[in-house]
Amino acid sequence: AQSVTQPDIHITVSEGASLELRCNYSYGATPYLFWYVQSPGQGLQLLLKYFSGDTLVQGIKGFEAEFKRSQSSFNLRKPSVHWSDAAEYFCAVGAAAGNKLTFGGGTRVLVKP
Amino acid sequence: DARVTQTPRHKVTEMGQEVTMRCQPILGHNTVFWYRQTMMQGLELLAYFRNRAPLDDSGMPKDRFSAEMPDATLATLKIQPSEPRDSAVYFCASGLTTSGGWETQYFGPGTRLLVL
């Protein structure tokens, strides 16, 4: 069965600074990988996804993520955060069979002025 | 801008009462998922449907929870009787599955349920 670990529960970053959120997955085959963002009281919004091909994936809102098979990682990055990036971020892995998503525990990002 | 809609957005009820949550998937999407989010368990998949047929409900407590798709535009999640431990945010998501492909799931805003 697949699993996802997001090692950082909370991250505080200053506005304008760079951000990196870690995601490690466990899955026996090539995974389908996703990053979602959840603003307070809202549903989840897809930031980006990786299915195959180029291991550096660009998403919305200036985010990107890099798939590293050797490290079983799919870390999310943004060069310069904005106050509106304060939210909770979820990494998820999907298995081809059944198309079910397994989510990590989430990382809550706080942005300091 | 197509979106998944969920009703009600908030629900407060007393233990033992029946709760019905509704979801309207994005028009044309053929797969619907129900998730539950709690502080302790995070996001859990409860059940999902494809072309209105239930494919997997292994994440759902069978004795009190039921999920159905009466038609392609409506999915329901029912809890009867409700218990305080059911308090959570329930999300519906929809996607379009094609042969050999993986669908991206689009989430609704959720139903925040509080059982007293």
mmCIF file of N, CA, C and O in Angstrom, chain A residues 20-109:
data_model
loop_
_atom_site.group_PDB
_atom_site.id
_atom_site.type_symbol
_atom_site.label_atom_id
_atom_site.label_comp_id
_atom_site.label_asym_id
_atom_site.label_seq_id
_atom_site.Cartn_x
_atom_site.Cartn_y
_atom_site.Cartn_z
ATOM 1 N N GLU A 20 10.393 25.674 0.856
ATOM 2 C CA GLU A 20 10.476 24.297 0.376
ATOM 3 C C GLU A 20 9.738 23.397 1.340
ATOM 4 O O GLU A 20 10.018 23.397 2.543
ATOM 5 N N LEU A 21 8.810 22.636 0.823
ATOM 6 C CA LEU A 21 8.045 21.685 1.622
ATOM 7 C C LEU A 21 8.431 20.279 1.191
ATOM 8 O O LEU A 21 8.429 19.962 0.002
ATOM 9 N N ARG A 22 8.689 19.442 2.183
ATOM 10 C CA ARG A 22 9.170 18.109 1.889
ATOM 11 C C ARG A 22 8.032 17.090 1.820
ATOM 12 O O ARG A 22 7.048 17.177 2.568
ATOM 13 N N CYS A 23 8.214 16.141 0.924
ATOM 14 C CA CYS A 23 7.250 15.062 0.774
ATOM 15 C C CYS A 23 8.010 13.798 0.390
ATOM 16 O O CYS A 23 8.770 13.804 -0.585
ATOM 17 N N ASN A 24 7.811 12.755 1.155
ATOM 18 C CA ASN A 24 8.386 11.458 0.835
ATOM 19 C C ASN A 24 7.254 10.449 0.692
ATOM 20 O O ASN A 24 6.318 10.449 1.475
ATOM 21 N N TYR A 25 7.357 9.614 -0.301
ATOM 22 C CA TYR A 25 6.292 8.669 -0.556
ATOM 23 C C TYR A 25 6.848 7.251 -0.554
ATOM 24 O O TYR A 25 8.051 7.022 -0.718
ATOM 25 N N SER A 26 5.951 6.329 -0.382
ATOM 26 C CA SER A 26 6.289 4.919 -0.479
ATOM 27 C C SER A 26 5.293 4.272 -1.418
ATOM 28 O O SER A 26 4.079 4.331 -1.181
ATOM 29 N N TYR A 27 5.836 3.738 -2.508
ATOM 30 C CA TYR A 27 4.968 3.083 -3.484
ATOM 31 C C TYR A 27 5.831 2.212 -4.365
ATOM 32 O O TYR A 27 6.919 2.609 -4.753
ATOM 33 N N GLY A 28 5.358 1.047 -4.691
ATOM 34 C CA GLY A 28 6.173 0.069 -5.392
ATOM 35 C C GLY A 28 6.407 0.348 -6.861
ATOM 36 O O GLY A 28 7.393 -0.101 -7.427
ATOM 37 N N ALA A 29 5.539 1.084 -7.479
ATOM 38 C CA ALA A 29 5.673 1.343 -8.916
ATOM 39 C C ALA A 29 5.820 2.845 -9.129
ATOM 40 O O ALA A 29 6.009 3.599 -8.185
ATOM 41 N N THR A 30 5.750 3.265 -10.366
ATOM 42 C CA THR A 30 5.821 4.698 -10.637
ATOM 43 C C THR A 30 4.573 5.367 -10.091
ATOM 44 O O THR A 30 3.465 4.997 -10.464
ATOM 45 N N PRO A 31 4.772 6.332 -9.221
ATOM 46 C CA PRO A 31 3.605 6.948 -8.584
ATOM 47 C C PRO A 31 3.037 8.105 -9.393
ATOM 48 O O PRO A 31 3.710 8.676 -10.248
ATOM 49 N N TYR A 32 1.801 8.401 -9.118
ATOM 50 C CA TYR A 32 1.205 9.655 -9.559
ATOM 51 C C TYR A 32 1.241 10.568 -8.341
ATOM 52 O O TYR A 32 0.737 10.212 -7.282
ATOM 53 N N LEU A 33 1.839 11.740 -8.473
ATOM 54 C CA LEU A 33 2.094 12.597 -7.323
ATOM 55 C C LEU A 33 1.407 13.942 -7.482
ATOM 56 O O LEU A 33 1.361 14.501 -8.584
ATOM 57 N N PHE A 34 0.913 14.453 -6.387
ATOM 58 C CA PHE A 34 0.131 15.680 -6.397
ATOM 59 C C PHE A 34 0.508 16.544 -5.190
ATOM 60 O O PHE A 34 0.870 16.047 -4.137
ATOM 61 N N TRP A 35 0.369 17.846 -5.386
ATOM 62 C CA TRP A 35 0.381 18.786 -4.282
ATOM 63 C C TRP A 35 -0.922 19.582 -4.336
ATOM 64 O O TRP A 35 -1.292 20.120 -5.388
ATOM 65 N N TYR A 36 -1.580 19.628 -3.174
ATOM 66 C CA TYR A 36 -2.791 20.416 -3.017
ATOM 67 C C TYR A 36 -2.555 21.466 -1.938
ATOM 68 O O TYR A 36 -1.779 21.262 -0.999
ATOM 69 N N VAL A 37 -3.299 22.583 -2.031
ATOM 70 C CA VAL A 37 -3.249 23.615 -1.006
ATOM 71 C C VAL A 37 -4.656 23.818 -0.460
ATOM 72 O O VAL A 37 -5.640 23.760 -1.203
ATOM 73 N N GLN A 38 -4.725 24.019 0.846
ATOM 74 C CA GLN A 38 -6.010 24.252 1.503
ATOM 75 C C GLN A 38 -5.915 25.527 2.323
ATOM 76 O O GLN A 38 -5.174 25.582 3.305
ATOM 77 N N SER A 39 -6.664 26.544 1.937
ATOM 78 C CA SER A 39 -6.751 27.766 2.727
ATOM 79 C C SER A 39 -7.783 27.546 3.827
ATOM 80 O O SER A 39 -8.660 26.697 3.695
ATOM 81 N N PRO A 40 -7.682 28.301 4.906
ATOM 82 C CA PRO A 40 -8.582 28.095 6.048
ATOM 83 C C PRO A 40 -10.054 28.095 5.640
ATOM 84 O O PRO A 40 -10.524 29.008 4.960
ATOM 85 N N GLY A 41 -10.757 27.054 6.039
ATOM 86 C CA GLY A 41 -12.182 26.957 5.758
ATOM 87 C C GLY A 41 -12.534 26.636 4.321
ATOM 88 O O GLY A 41 -13.709 26.683 3.948
ATOM 89 N N GLN A 42 -11.534 26.305 3.534
ATOM 90 C CA GLN A 42 -11.769 26.042 2.114
ATOM 91 C C GLN A 42 -11.482 24.597 1.755
ATOM 92 O O GLN A 42 -10.917 23.844 2.557
ATOM 93 N N GLY A 43 -11.861 24.231 0.546
ATOM 94 C CA GLY A 43 -11.520 22.910 0.040
ATOM 95 C C GLY A 43 -10.092 22.875 -0.467
ATOM 96 O O GLY A 43 -9.347 23.843 -0.340
ATOM 97 N N LEU A 44 -9.722 21.765 -1.032
ATOM 98 C CA LEU A 44 -8.373 21.594 -1.537
ATOM 99 C C LEU A 44 -8.294 22.028 -2.994
ATOM 100 O O LEU A 44 -9.156 21.684 -3.805
ATOM 101 N N GLN A 45 -7.221 22.738 -3.302
ATOM 102 C CA GLN A 45 -6.996 23.192 -4.667
ATOM 103 C C GLN A 45 -5.721 22.548 -5.188
ATOM 104 O O GLN A 45 -4.684 22.569 -4.505
ATOM 105 N N LEU A 46 -5.785 22.013 -6.392
ATOM 106 C CA LEU A 46 -4.614 21.373 -6.979
ATOM 107 C C LEU A 46 -3.580 22.415 -7.372
ATOM 108 O O LEU A 46 -3.889 23.360 -8.093
ATOM 109 N N LEU A 47 -2.344 22.233 -6.890
ATOM 110 C CA LEU A 47 -1.244 23.114 -7.267
ATOM 111 C C LEU A 47 -0.501 22.577 -8.487
ATOM 112 O O LEU A 47 -0.177 23.330 -9.406
ATOM 113 N N LEU A 48 -0.200 21.295 -8.455
ATOM 114 C CA LEU A 48 0.522 20.674 -9.551
ATOM 115 C C LEU A 48 0.464 19.156 -9.412
ATOM 116 O O LEU A 48 0.063 18.652 -8.366
ATOM 117 N N LYS A 49 0.884 18.491 -10.468
ATOM 118 C CA LYS A 49 0.855 17.034 -10.472
ATOM 119 C C LYS A 49 1.994 16.497 -11.319
ATOM 120 O O LYS A 49 2.458 17.179 -12.245
ATOM 121 N N TYR A 50 2.420 15.302 -10.994
ATOM 122 C CA TYR A 50 3.436 14.615 -11.771
ATOM 123 C C TYR A 50 2.906 13.238 -12.144
ATOM 124 O O TYR A 50 2.532 12.446 -11.272
ATOM 125 N N PHE A 51 2.914 12.981 -13.461
ATOM 126 C CA PHE A 51 2.522 11.660 -13.929
ATOM 127 C C PHE A 51 3.715 10.949 -14.560
ATOM 128 O O PHE A 51 3.938 9.773 -14.326
ATOM 129 N N SER A 52 4.451 11.656 -15.395
ATOM 130 C CA SER A 52 5.604 11.081 -16.072
ATOM 131 C C SER A 52 6.340 12.208 -16.763
ATOM 132 O O SER A 52 5.899 13.363 -16.739
ATOM 133 N N GLY A 53 7.487 11.879 -17.365
ATOM 134 C CA GLY A 53 8.210 12.881 -18.150
ATOM 135 C C GLY A 53 9.130 13.722 -17.298
ATOM 136 O O GLY A 53 9.760 13.238 -16.347
ATOM 137 N N ASP A 54 9.215 14.987 -17.636
ATOM 138 C CA ASP A 54 10.120 15.911 -16.969
ATOM 139 C C ASP A 54 9.900 15.877 -15.454
ATOM 140 O O ASP A 54 8.765 16.036 -14.980
ATOM 141 N N THR A 55 10.969 15.703 -14.722
ATOM 142 C CA THR A 55 10.825 15.539 -13.276
ATOM 143 C C THR A 55 10.615 16.856 -12.542
ATOM 144 O O THR A 55 10.299 16.847 -11.357
ATOM 145 N N LEU A 56 10.801 17.968 -13.213
ATOM 146 C CA LEU A 56 10.522 19.275 -12.612
ATOM 147 C C LEU A 56 9.189 19.745 -13.160
ATOM 148 O O LEU A 56 9.038 19.955 -14.364
ATOM 149 N N VAL A 57 8.247 19.929 -12.266
ATOM 150 C CA VAL A 57 6.877 20.238 -12.664
ATOM 151 C C VAL A 57 6.514 21.652 -12.213
ATOM 152 O O VAL A 57 6.770 22.018 -11.065
ATOM 153 N N GLN A 58 5.939 22.400 -13.125
ATOM 154 C CA GLN A 58 5.488 23.744 -12.779
ATOM 155 C C GLN A 58 4.000 23.718 -12.459
ATOM 156 O O GLN A 58 3.226 22.983 -13.092
ATOM 157 N N GLY A 59 3.616 24.511 -11.482
ATOM 158 C CA GLY A 59 2.224 24.558 -11.107
ATOM 159 C C GLY A 59 1.692 25.976 -11.088
ATOM 160 O O GLY A 59 2.314 26.903 -11.607
ATOM 161 N N ILE A 60 0.558 26.119 -10.450
ATOM 162 C CA ILE A 60 -0.052 27.443 -10.353
ATOM 163 C C ILE A 60 0.560 28.222 -9.193
ATOM 164 O O ILE A 60 1.254 27.640 -8.344
ATOM 165 N N LYS A 61 0.326 29.510 -9.188
ATOM 166 C CA LYS A 61 0.759 30.402 -8.102
ATOM 167 C C LYS A 61 2.272 30.421 -7.924
ATOM 168 O O LYS A 61 2.763 30.735 -6.838
ATOM 169 N N GLY A 62 3.018 30.097 -8.951
ATOM 170 C CA GLY A 62 4.470 30.174 -8.884
ATOM 171 C C GLY A 62 5.152 29.004 -8.213
ATOM 172 O O GLY A 62 6.349 29.053 -7.927
ATOM 173 N N PHE A 63 4.426 27.941 -7.940
ATOM 174 C CA PHE A 63 4.999 26.764 -7.305
ATOM 175 C C PHE A 63 5.592 25.811 -8.332
ATOM 176 O O PHE A 63 5.125 25.730 -9.467
ATOM 177 N N GLU A 64 6.593 25.065 -7.886
ATOM 178 C CA GLU A 64 7.155 23.983 -8.674
ATOM 179 C C GLU A 64 7.506 22.836 -7.745
ATOM 180 O O GLU A 64 7.641 23.015 -6.527
ATOM 181 N N ALA A 65 7.634 21.646 -8.319
ATOM 182 C CA ALA A 65 8.010 20.485 -7.523
ATOM 183 C C ALA A 65 8.922 19.602 -8.354
ATOM 184 O O ALA A 65 8.830 19.571 -9.581
ATOM 185 N N GLU A 66 9.791 18.904 -7.672
ATOM 186 C CA GLU A 66 10.743 18.042 -8.351
ATOM 187 C C GLU A 66 10.590 16.615 -7.870
ATOM 188 O O GLU A 66 10.640 16.341 -6.663
ATOM 189 N N PHE A 67 10.414 15.719 -8.798
ATOM 190 C CA PHE A 67 10.311 14.294 -8.508
ATOM 191 C C PHE A 67 11.707 13.694 -8.529
ATOM 192 O O PHE A 67 12.425 13.812 -9.530
ATOM 193 N N LYS A 68 12.075 13.061 -7.430
ATOM 194 C CA LYS A 68 13.368 12.373 -7.354
ATOM 195 C C LYS A 68 13.097 10.922 -6.969
ATOM 196 O O LYS A 68 12.866 10.602 -5.796
ATOM 197 N N ARG A 69 13.191 10.083 -7.971
ATOM 198 C CA ARG A 69 12.863 8.676 -7.747
ATOM 199 C C ARG A 69 13.837 8.035 -6.751
ATOM 200 O O ARG A 69 13.416 7.267 -5.895
ATOM 201 N N SER A 70 15.108 8.382 -6.846
ATOM 202 C CA SER A 70 16.123 7.761 -5.990
ATOM 203 C C SER A 70 15.894 8.085 -4.518
ATOM 204 O O SER A 70 16.290 7.323 -3.635
ATOM 205 N N GLN A 71 15.263 9.225 -4.262
ATOM 206 C CA GLN A 71 15.001 9.629 -2.877
ATOM 207 C C GLN A 71 13.531 9.449 -2.496
ATOM 208 O O GLN A 71 13.154 9.787 -1.371
ATOM 209 N N SER A 72 12.718 8.955 -3.407
ATOM 210 C CA SER A 72 11.273 8.815 -3.161
ATOM 211 C C SER A 72 10.705 10.125 -2.623
ATOM 212 O O SER A 72 9.955 10.144 -1.633
ATOM 213 N N SER A 73 11.072 11.205 -3.300
ATOM 214 C CA SER A 73 10.633 12.507 -2.808
ATOM 215 C C SER A 73 9.953 13.305 -3.916
ATOM 216 O O SER A 73 10.180 13.083 -5.111
ATOM 217 N N PHE A 74 9.154 14.232 -3.480
ATOM 218 C CA PHE A 74 8.441 15.136 -4.402
ATOM 219 C C PHE A 74 8.267 16.444 -3.650
ATOM 220 O O PHE A 74 7.189 16.800 -3.200
ATOM 221 N N ASN A 75 9.351 17.186 -3.523
ATOM 222 C CA ASN A 75 9.351 18.407 -2.725
ATOM 223 C C ASN A 75 8.793 19.589 -3.493
ATOM 224 O O ASN A 75 9.049 19.758 -4.692
ATOM 225 N N LEU A 76 8.079 20.418 -2.793
ATOM 226 C CA LEU A 76 7.431 21.599 -3.376
ATOM 227 C C LEU A 76 8.252 22.832 -3.046
ATOM 228 O O LEU A 76 8.715 22.983 -1.909
ATOM 229 N N ARG A 77 8.393 23.723 -4.016
ATOM 230 C CA ARG A 77 9.203 24.924 -3.806
ATOM 231 C C ARG A 77 8.513 26.150 -4.365
ATOM 232 O O ARG A 77 7.734 26.073 -5.334
ATOM 233 N N LYS A 78 8.853 27.278 -3.751
ATOM 234 C CA LYS A 78 8.468 28.572 -4.307
ATOM 235 C C LYS A 78 9.580 29.556 -3.998
ATOM 236 O O LYS A 78 10.034 29.646 -2.852
ATOM 237 N N PRO A 79 10.060 30.285 -4.989
ATOM 238 C CA PRO A 79 11.231 31.144 -4.786
ATOM 239 C C PRO A 79 10.967 32.311 -3.827
ATOM 240 O O PRO A 79 11.858 32.709 -3.085
ATOM 241 N N SER A 80 9.750 32.849 -3.850
ATOM 242 C CA SER A 80 9.460 34.032 -3.048
ATOM 243 C C SER A 80 7.994 33.956 -2.601
ATOM 244 O O SER A 80 7.094 34.079 -3.428
ATOM 245 N N VAL A 81 7.786 33.785 -1.306
ATOM 246 C CA VAL A 81 6.415 33.592 -0.839
ATOM 247 C C VAL A 81 5.727 34.928 -0.606
ATOM 248 O O VAL A 81 6.355 35.946 -0.288
ATOM 249 N N HIS A 82 4.423 34.870 -0.762
ATOM 250 C CA HIS A 82 3.554 36.020 -0.537
ATOM 251 C C HIS A 82 2.680 35.713 0.671
ATOM 252 O O HIS A 82 2.463 34.549 0.998
ATOM 253 N N TRP A 83 2.170 36.753 1.319
ATOM 254 C CA TRP A 83 1.337 36.508 2.507
ATOM 255 C C TRP A 83 0.169 35.587 2.180
ATOM 256 O O TRP A 83 -0.296 34.812 3.024
ATOM 257 N N SER A 84 -0.307 35.637 0.946
ATOM 258 C CA SER A 84 -1.466 34.822 0.567
ATOM 259 C C SER A 84 -1.127 33.339 0.446
ATOM 260 O O SER A 84 -2.017 32.510 0.253
ATOM 261 N N ASP A 85 0.161 33.001 0.556
ATOM 262 C CA ASP A 85 0.559 31.594 0.500
ATOM 263 C C ASP A 85 0.391 30.894 1.849
ATOM 264 O O ASP A 85 0.599 29.668 1.937
ATOM 265 N N ALA A 86 0.018 31.641 2.865
ATOM 266 C CA ALA A 86 -0.232 31.023 4.171
ATOM 267 C C ALA A 86 -1.426 30.081 4.044
ATOM 268 O O ALA A 86 -2.534 30.508 3.698
ATOM 269 N N ALA A 87 -1.193 28.811 4.307
ATOM 270 C CA ALA A 87 -2.218 27.792 4.089
ATOM 271 C C ALA A 87 -1.651 26.462 4.557
ATOM 272 O O ALA A 87 -0.526 26.383 5.048
ATOM 273 N N GLU A 88 -2.430 25.412 4.342
ATOM 274 C CA GLU A 88 -1.920 24.073 4.604
ATOM 275 C C GLU A 88 -1.721 23.366 3.266
ATOM 276 O O GLU A 88 -2.567 23.459 2.380
ATOM 277 N N TYR A 89 -0.626 22.671 3.169
ATOM 278 C CA TYR A 89 -0.237 22.039 1.918
ATOM 279 C C TYR A 89 -0.188 20.526 2.110
ATOM 280 O O TYR A 89 0.389 20.021 3.083
ATOM 281 N N PHE A 90 -0.794 19.841 1.153
ATOM 282 C CA PHE A 90 -0.875 18.388 1.222
ATOM 283 C C PHE A 90 -0.219 17.770 0.004
ATOM 284 O O PHE A 90 -0.517 18.138 -1.136
ATOM 285 N N CYS A 91 0.624 16.803 0.265
ATOM 286 C CA CYS A 91 1.185 15.970 -0.776
ATOM 287 C C CYS A 91 0.351 14.699 -0.851
ATOM 288 O O CYS A 91 -0.142 14.205 0.191
ATOM 289 N N ALA A 92 0.160 14.164 -2.042
ATOM 290 C CA ALA A 92 -0.639 12.953 -2.191
ATOM 291 C C ALA A 92 -0.035 12.061 -3.260
ATOM 292 O O ALA A 92 0.571 12.550 -4.217
ATOM 293 N N VAL A 93 -0.212 10.780 -3.079
ATOM 294 C CA VAL A 93 0.260 9.805 -4.057
ATOM 295 C C VAL A 93 -0.918 8.967 -4.506
ATOM 296 O O VAL A 93 -1.803 8.620 -3.709
ATOM 297 N N GLY A 94 -0.956 8.669 -5.786
ATOM 298 C CA GLY A 94 -2.021 7.857 -6.328
ATOM 299 C C GLY A 94 -1.476 6.603 -6.961
ATOM 300 O O GLY A 94 -0.391 6.620 -7.552
ATOM 301 N N ALA A 95 -2.220 5.556 -6.813
ATOM 302 C CA ALA A 95 -1.859 4.286 -7.429
ATOM 303 C C ALA A 95 -2.671 4.117 -8.684
ATOM 304 O O ALA A 95 -3.824 4.526 -8.756
ATOM 305 N N ALA A 96 -2.077 3.516 -9.687
ATOM 306 C CA ALA A 96 -2.785 3.334 -10.944
ATOM 307 C C ALA A 96 -4.013 2.459 -10.740
ATOM 308 O O ALA A 96 -5.054 2.697 -11.331
ATOM 309 N N ALA A 97 -3.865 1.463 -9.902
ATOM 310 C CA ALA A 97 -4.986 0.558 -9.668
ATOM 311 C C ALA A 97 -5.959 1.192 -8.695
ATOM 312 O O ALA A 97 -5.631 1.420 -7.543
ATOM 313 N N GLY A 98 -7.138 1.491 -9.182
ATOM 314 C CA GLY A 98 -8.139 2.046 -8.292
ATOM 315 C C GLY A 98 -8.163 3.555 -8.256
ATOM 316 O O GLY A 98 -9.126 4.142 -7.796
ATOM 317 N N ASN A 99 -7.093 4.182 -8.725
ATOM 318 C CA ASN A 99 -7.049 5.641 -8.774
ATOM 319 C C ASN A 99 -7.384 6.284 -7.439
ATOM 320 O O ASN A 99 -8.056 7.298 -7.386
ATOM 321 N N LYS A 100 -6.913 5.697 -6.361
ATOM 322 C CA LYS A 100 -7.170 6.276 -5.050
ATOM 323 C C LYS A 100 -5.977 7.116 -4.626
ATOM 324 O O LYS A 100 -4.829 6.762 -4.861
ATOM 325 N N LEU A 101 -6.272 8.225 -3.982
ATOM 326 C CA LEU A 101 -5.236 9.098 -3.462
ATOM 327 C C LEU A 101 -4.997 8.812 -1.988
ATOM 328 O O LEU A 101 -5.941 8.639 -1.221
ATOM 329 N N THR A 102 -3.709 8.802 -1.622
ATOM 330 C CA THR A 102 -3.341 8.752 -0.215
ATOM 331 C C THR A 102 -2.642 10.059 0.107
ATOM 332 O O THR A 102 -1.682 10.437 -0.582
ATOM 333 N N PHE A 103 -3.106 10.734 1.127
ATOM 334 C CA PHE A 103 -2.587 12.046 1.470
ATOM 335 C C PHE A 103 -1.589 11.961 2.623
ATOM 336 O O PHE A 103 -1.705 11.116 3.520
ATOM 337 N N GLY A 104 -0.641 12.893 2.603
ATOM 338 C CA GLY A 104 0.220 13.092 3.756
ATOM 339 C C GLY A 104 -0.532 13.874 4.821
ATOM 340 O O GLY A 104 -1.671 14.302 4.617
ATOM 341 N N GLY A 105 0.121 14.066 5.952
ATOM 342 C CA GLY A 105 -0.522 14.724 7.076
ATOM 343 C C GLY A 105 -0.644 16.235 6.930
ATOM 344 O O GLY A 105 -1.334 16.881 7.716
ATOM 345 N N GLY A 106 0.022 16.776 5.935
ATOM 346 C CA GLY A 106 -0.082 18.213 5.696
ATOM 347 C C GLY A 106 1.029 18.999 6.375
ATOM 348 O O GLY A 106 1.579 18.588 7.403
ATOM 349 N N THR A 107 1.374 20.132 5.788
ATOM 350 C CA THR A 107 2.315 21.093 6.377
ATOM 351 C C THR A 107 1.629 22.445 6.400
ATOM 352 O O THR A 107 1.198 22.931 5.356
ATOM 353 N N ARG A 108 1.542 23.010 7.577
ATOM 354 C CA ARG A 108 0.923 24.331 7.703
ATOM 355 C C ARG A 108 2.000 25.397 7.562
ATOM 356 O O ARG A 108 3.013 25.367 8.280
ATOM 357 N N VAL A 109 1.789 26.322 6.644
ATOM 358 C CA VAL A 109 2.763 27.371 6.368
ATOM 359 C C VAL A 109 2.255 28.697 6.914
ATOM 360 O O VAL A 109 1.136 29.123 6.595
#
